[in-house]
């Protein structure tokens, strides 16, 4: 699969794919984990501008941490099949509920190994940030995400209950 996919940062080249990706999630009433603020934007230029705010401390929204957004593009048809976001460090909220990594796979492209591929292939970038391990969280009901994390060496660290959403998250650490 390594030669079939690539991780790239968002750019104008992928505006149509980003819009289609967003629509797939909205039509399926699915959560857009690892997509940054994509749910809020129907204008992809505005989404890109907002996403770029997270790349530098000077432009970060208050209470947020720097993050790098990646698109997982299938090379054969230039289709956006998944997204993964790397948070450069953890604040109190991320340390409990969010972790370093968020990701999603387009509903029509699931169960093809794309999430595992993204999580594995973003790890060198995480190392380049000086991280020696990463925290990845998933809902306790998300079997696919749990398998993805475990396949990448995740070590279970317990659960965290998010009262405001009435959800329980499983927490896993992956050594880089």
C-alpha positions as MATLAB code, in Angstrom:
seq = 'XXXXXXXXXXXXXXXXXXXXXXXXXXXXXXXXXXXXXXXXXXXXXXXXXXXXXXXXXXXXXXXXXXXXXXXXXXXXXXXXXXXXXXXXXXXXXXXXXXXXXXXXXXXXXXXXXXXXXXXXXXXXXXXXXXXXXXXXXXXXXXXXXXXXXXXXXXXXXXXXXXXXXXXXXXXXXXXX';
ca = [
       0.000    0.000    0.000;
       2.981    2.343    0.530;
       3.200    3.171   -3.152;
      -0.579    3.669   -3.473;
      -0.973    6.475   -0.919;
       0.698    9.711    0.100;
       0.351   12.140    2.982;
       0.280   15.776    1.892;
      -0.600   19.025    3.581;
      -3.833   20.687    2.408;
      -3.543   23.026   -0.562;
      -5.725   24.634   -3.227;
      -5.055   21.609   -5.437;
      -7.317   19.539   -3.164;
     -10.222   21.967   -2.636;
     -12.688   19.848   -4.657;
     -11.628   16.673   -2.824;
     -11.895   18.395    0.561;
     -15.419   19.592   -0.246;
     -16.449   16.102   -1.393;
     -14.860   14.530    1.711;
     -16.750   16.940    3.962;
     -20.023   16.244    2.160;
     -19.562   12.469    2.536;
     -19.306   12.884    6.309;
     -22.236   15.296    6.531;
     -24.451   13.031    4.391;
     -23.577   10.074    6.648;
     -24.020   12.113    9.880;
     -20.517   10.977   10.785;
     -17.893   12.691   12.966;
     -14.947   14.290   11.188;
     -12.116   13.382   13.538;
      -8.665   14.583   12.566;
     -10.019   17.121   10.078;
      -9.483   20.263   12.092;
     -12.328   22.731   11.557;
     -13.534   21.180    8.262;
     -17.105   20.659    9.522;
     -17.534   24.428    9.986;
     -16.422   25.430    6.478;
     -18.179   25.044    3.156;
     -15.590   27.418    1.641;
     -12.370   25.448    1.246;
     -10.221   28.566    0.870;
     -11.460   29.750    4.281;
     -10.843   26.237    5.677;
      -7.262   26.275    4.401;
      -6.642   29.732    5.867;
      -8.049   28.628    9.227;
      -6.035   25.388    9.184;
      -2.843   27.356    8.554;
      -3.508   29.394   11.744;
      -2.785   26.222   13.722;
       0.686   25.726   12.268;
       2.328   28.595   14.170;
       2.218   29.639   17.825;
       1.770   33.308   16.827;
      -1.503   32.665   14.987;
      -3.024   29.944   17.184;
      -6.540   30.469   18.490;
      -6.532   30.830   22.286;
      -6.420   27.545   24.173;
      -5.286   25.530   21.152;
      -1.953   23.847   20.416;
       0.002   23.869   17.151;
      -1.148   21.156   14.769;
      -0.253   19.907   11.316;
      -3.008   18.633    9.047;
      -2.349   15.900    6.489;
      -4.501   14.568    3.694;
      -4.189   10.921    2.681;
      -4.375   10.875   -1.098;
      -4.722    7.729   -3.191;
      -2.272    8.271   -6.032;
      -4.129    6.313   -8.725;
      -7.089    8.722   -8.820;
      -5.943   11.631   -6.605;
      -8.852   10.860   -4.240;
      -8.846   12.068   -0.649;
      -9.442    8.854    1.321;
      -8.507   10.014    4.832;
      -7.237   12.834    6.997;
      -4.907   12.814    9.977;
      -3.912   15.659   12.270;
      -0.833   15.789   14.483;
      -0.991   17.994   17.571;
       2.568   19.031   18.377;
       2.148   18.787   22.156;
      -0.637   18.183   24.657;
      -2.596   20.670   26.715;
      -4.791   19.518   29.624;
      -7.785   18.705   27.401;
      -5.740   16.765   24.833;
      -3.835   14.941   27.576;
      -7.156   13.551   28.818;
      -9.467   13.335   25.805;
      -7.830   14.083   22.461;
      -4.246   12.932   22.235;
      -1.583   13.865   19.689;
      -3.407   12.297   16.750;
      -6.870   12.537   15.266;
      -7.847   10.784   12.060;
     -10.761    9.754    9.907;
     -11.356    7.753    6.763;
     -13.983    8.666    4.177;
     -17.089    6.545    4.864;
     -17.000    4.967    1.391;
     -13.300    4.045    1.774;
     -13.328    2.305    5.148;
     -12.057   -1.187    5.950;
      -9.227   -0.933    3.404;
      -6.352   -0.336    5.842;
      -6.077    3.401    5.186;
      -6.291    4.437    8.868;
      -3.529    2.000    9.854;
      -1.397    3.221    6.966;
      -1.885    6.882    7.970;
      -1.116    6.259   11.626;
       2.049    4.332   10.748;
       3.251    6.819    8.136;
       2.699    9.953   10.222;
       4.991    8.637   12.969;
       8.254    9.869   11.367;
       6.751   13.367   11.318;
       5.884   13.009   15.011;
       9.487   12.008   15.718;
      10.701   15.078   13.809;
       8.740   17.202   16.312;
      10.793   15.637   19.115;
       8.051   13.311   20.344;
       9.143    9.914   21.666;
       5.609    8.611   22.096;
       2.155    9.690   21.002;
      -1.235    9.483   22.674;
      -4.098    8.291   20.494;
      -7.687    8.112   21.765;
     -10.838    6.540   20.379;
     -14.411    6.040   21.493;
     -14.869    2.819   23.432;
     -17.462    1.836   20.800;
     -15.125    2.324   17.810;
     -13.756   -1.160   17.147;
     -12.111   -0.133   13.849;
     -10.124    2.652   15.455;
      -9.144    0.422   18.381;
      -7.786   -2.189   15.933;
      -5.926    0.526   14.010;
      -4.233    1.771   17.189;
      -3.362   -1.731   18.409;
      -1.960   -2.658   14.978;
       0.395    0.317   15.363;
       1.652   -0.804   18.766;
      -0.812    1.042   20.987;
      -0.587    0.284   24.710;
      -3.867    0.690   26.578;
      -3.645    3.394   29.260;
      -7.225    3.438   30.542;
     -10.406    5.301   29.760;
     -11.643    8.848   30.191;
     -15.309    9.782   30.483;
     -16.343   12.943   28.689;
     -19.454   14.068   30.568;
     -20.326   16.949   28.201;
     -20.761   14.427   25.359;
     -21.672   11.378   27.475;
     -18.869    9.401   25.795;
     -16.094    7.169   27.059;
     -12.732    7.324   25.329;
     -10.019    4.697   25.356;
      -6.466    6.059   25.637;
      -3.447    4.389   24.019;
       0.262    5.289   23.865;
       2.436    4.407   20.883;
       6.221    4.490   21.328;
       7.986    6.029   18.329;
];
